[in-house]
Every structure is written in structure tokens, then in C-alpha cells.
Amino acid sequence: MNIQNYINGQFTDPISNEWLDNYCPSDGEVYGKIPNSSIEDVEIAYQSAKSAFGLWSQTTLEERSRILLKISELIEDNLQELAEAESQDNGKPISLAKAVDIPRAASNFRFFAHAITQFFSESHESVGQNAMNYTLRQPIGVVGCISPWNLPLYLFTWKIAPALAAGNCVVAKPSEVTPLSAYLLGDICNKAGLPKGVLNIVHGSGTTTGQAIVEHPGIKAISFTGGTKTGAEIAKIAAPMFKKLSLEMGGKNPNIIFADCDYDDMLNTTVKSSFSNQGQICLCCSRIFVEASIYNKFKTDFIEKVKELKVGHPSEDSTQIGALVSKAHLKKVMGYIEIAENEGGKILCGGNKVTVKNFENGYYLEPTVIEVTNNECRINQDEVFGPVVTIMPFYSEDEALSLANQTKYGLSATIWTNNLKRTMRMTQQIQAGIIWVNTWMMRDLRTPFGGIKGSGMGREGGFEALRFFTEQKNVCIKY
Ligand code: TXE
């Protein structure tokens, strides 16, 4: 299946006629082509967004909200088709795409359709000076949204929905590895009555199409999710142009387990926080630190559960671990398992490629648990982004805290304990943008989402996203 760019409400081939192969991770076959859009395509997308901006920015909030709600509804109506596309493109189990990815894409539009009607700004009366200040929040203009392959439609819409709700027009690029669901979104937007040019989707590689978006002088803000190295490249280009930037990047999240936790709940959730989506979620906890008194019990029980996980073709309902996203990524992840072994790590389970019958060329890997003895090794410092976790014991709260913070990343952390005072101490001192206590990945879309250190700059979610996608202007009126 060949996909096309969605520009000015129409589907078009790239001007250069350059195409990239689209691989199906579950069988390793090429099943389509995607445009490798050039600067010229991005320019046309930009011009169409720019032309649409006048009307869209002046469209009433009720009307914008109505159209975004319609998009949300149509995503729900097309759940099966979108979930199949996502699973085929990404390798994730269809059950996960149906339960999480696509419903969340619909929620993103629904949430921001409502949020924009409740968005407000401040006013400050300058007492004794006969003056009133108020803050105008206006759409920025044309903004760029660049998203990754791990949660394709979920993260694509997480950026587009608030950008559109706030009155901006968008030039967006999904990952070239998983473009299909974004392609299908174009048709949904037309059916929902989104005026042409308000959203433009250009496909292509990061260094060609992505960079053209970042370098475009008329695109005033960039919202990006992806690798930390890419985020740094984008910041380097965007900084001299003083673009607004929101960067959501990698993580090396700790899962800190104290002996006083609710053990069964912790164990079941830890399997999920380790291996959901083949471990390819920025919030997955890849470093598990366990209080020494329960370490051996945890090790035995955890390995037993991990060994039960069913690796298989993503279209099977019983599959829990699908295929990794690409051959290159599988190679990278397996390379890290080798590095871990060379550094003295002990593989407790997994570590090998899996051959799935009839799909022998798919990119399958066993869920892997590695026991390490220190936190400085590369497997504990680099973002692997696959079904690989490490475990090691700790002996005190202070040690757990220092292990958790000993990383260049700071996206999320999970703590398992029933001790309230410890919870308060730990949550205040852990360096991360998101902390879960006795749960994982429980999301409320009103909350600020993002990381610190090498994990991010800025926050998305709730009003934070609407603030990012608007420019503030203070007006002072003397009376
Ligand atoms: O991400 P990239 P990749 C991490 C994870 C993974 C690594 C690399 O560790 O192994 O990053 O993955 C676009 N200018 N995460 O290479 O390249 C690109 O086309 C503008 C964590 O796939 O960062 C895609 O649309 N755009 C992560 C998007 O950026 C550029 C999710 C992300 O791709 C560009 C994914 C450039 N110079 C990977 N280069 C998370 N935290 O959720 C690339 N792109």
C-alpha cells in the first residue's frame, strides 16, 4: 500500500517522486512505499497552513471544539481499521492497539475539544494606579509536530489536537517507520469537516522532511517526541531562530520496590511496566531496584511471570509480546544484551531472537531480564527501548534514591511502598517529571506530562499544552 502526503485537504505524491520502503515488522516484508518529502513539499504544506490560519484562528471555540469532537468520534468508529494499521506498521499486538493506542488517540481529540472551551487567561488589577492588565493568549500561527514510532497515532494526536484546538495550523510528520495511521487520519479529518490546510501531514525521513520542518523560518514552534540525540539536533537548529520548543525525549526510568509494598499488585504491574509494547514506551521502567530483603523472592517470581509471556504474531489475540519495530532496532537491542553480558551482567531469562512459525523474518525477541551489580554499566545508563530490563538489590532508602537519580535522564519513576513518610521523601527528591506511587502509567490528561534532564524540555498535556501552543500578550489599560 502506497501512502501519500495530506496537504490542503488533498492526497498528493511527493514532488521529487522519492519514496521510502515501508516494512512490516511482524514478517520483515516491504508492504508499501511512503513519500520522502523534500523541502519543496514542506513549503507547499506550510503555504497551505498559512493560508488557512486566518479563518481557523478566528473560528469560534464552539465550532473548533465541534470539529475536533467529530474527529474523535470517527477515530472510534474506525477503531478496527486503525488498530490493524497500527499493529501491522509497528509490530505491536492488535489487542494493545485496540485497547490503548486508538482509544487514546480518540481521547486526545475529545479532551482538547473540551479543554479549549475551558481555557482561560489571567487579569491583574494594578491597585492604586487605575490600571488593569490582562493576558491575551493567541494562537502562534503555523506550528510543526514531529512524532515517533512507538505509539504512532497516540503521540501524533497528542500534539496535533492541542495545536488545532488552540487555533494554530499544523505541518506534521509522523515517524517514517510507522506512517500508516497518520495517513488514515487525513481522510478522517476531511470527513469531520476540518477546513482544508488546517492540518497538513508530510511523510519522510527525519533528516529530510523532519529537518525541513524544523528549519522552516515560518514554522514558529516545534513539538517533538523521539530520541534525546534527535531532540538535541532540533534544539541546535531551532535556537538561533528563537522557535518555541517542546521536547519529549528518552528515559531510563527506575522502578523502586520496597519490601512493604502490596507484593502481588507490584509484581503484576512490574511485568507490564517492563514489557508493554515490547518495552518500547518512553515510560517503561527499564531499571528495577529491589529492597534486598525481598530480592531473591522477587527474582524467582518475576522470572516465572516473564517466562509465561507469549511472544507471537501481533494479529493473534493471545499475543502479549509482538515484534520490535524494525530490523535496525532489533539489532540495536540485541547489541545491548551482548554489551550487558560483556560488562558482567547475568541473563536470568530471555536474550534470544524468537522465530515465529510462518513469520520467520519478523523482528521478535524474548523478554529479557538481566541481573546487574552496578548502575554505571551501559545497560543501566543508555536507553535501550526494547523488552530488556535489569534488576539489582538495594540496602537503604538513600541508596535507592541515589541509584534512581544516577542517570542523565529524568522522565518518570515508579515507587512501590506503603510507607507515607518515605513516599513523601522519595517523591520530593527523585529527579523526574512524572512519579507513580503503587501504580504505573495511570494517566489523567489534565496533568503536565514531560521530563527533566535529558528527557525533556517543557510540558504537554492539559492546559500546559494549550499554553505551549499559544503566545501570551500582556495588555495594560489605564482608566
Ligand atoms: O527516533 P528519532 P528513532 C529513542 C529510543 C530509540 C531512539 C532512536 O531510544 O531507540 O530514540 O529512535 C524525526 N530533524 N526513542 O531513531 O530519530 C523522525 O523522523 C527533525 C524514544 O526512531 O528521534 C521521527 O519522526 N526530525 C522515544 C521522530 O523524529 C527528525 C520514541 C523521532 O525519531 C530528525 C522513539 C531531525 N534531524 C525513540 N531526525 C520516546 N521517548 O518516546 C529524526 N527525526
mmCIF file of C-alpha atoms in Angstrom, residues 13 20 34 80 114 242 296 354-355 361 395 461:
data_model
loop_
_atom_site.group_PDB
_atom_site.id
_atom_site.type_symbol
_atom_site.label_atom_id
_atom_site.label_comp_id
_atom_site.label_asym_id
_atom_site.label_seq_id
_atom_site.Cartn_x
_atom_site.Cartn_y
_atom_site.Cartn_z
ATOM 1 C CA ASP A 13 2.676 12.363 -4.190
ATOM 2 C CA LEU A 20 10.906 5.016 1.103
ATOM 3 C CA ILE A 34 5.925 6.271 1.685
ATOM 4 C CA GLN A 80 -10.695 -1.818 13.955
ATOM 5 C CA HIS A 114 -13.381 20.215 25.760
ATOM 6 C CA PHE A 242 14.071 31.530 18.693
ATOM 7 C CA ASN A 296 15.517 -13.313 45.925
ATOM 8 C CA VAL A 354 12.285 -15.764 18.615
ATOM 9 C CA THR A 355 11.256 -17.499 15.418
ATOM 10 C CA ASN A 361 11.782 -12.974 9.102
ATOM 11 C CA TYR A 395 20.007 -1.872 51.039
ATOM 12 C CA GLY A 461 -0.930 17.734 28.500
#
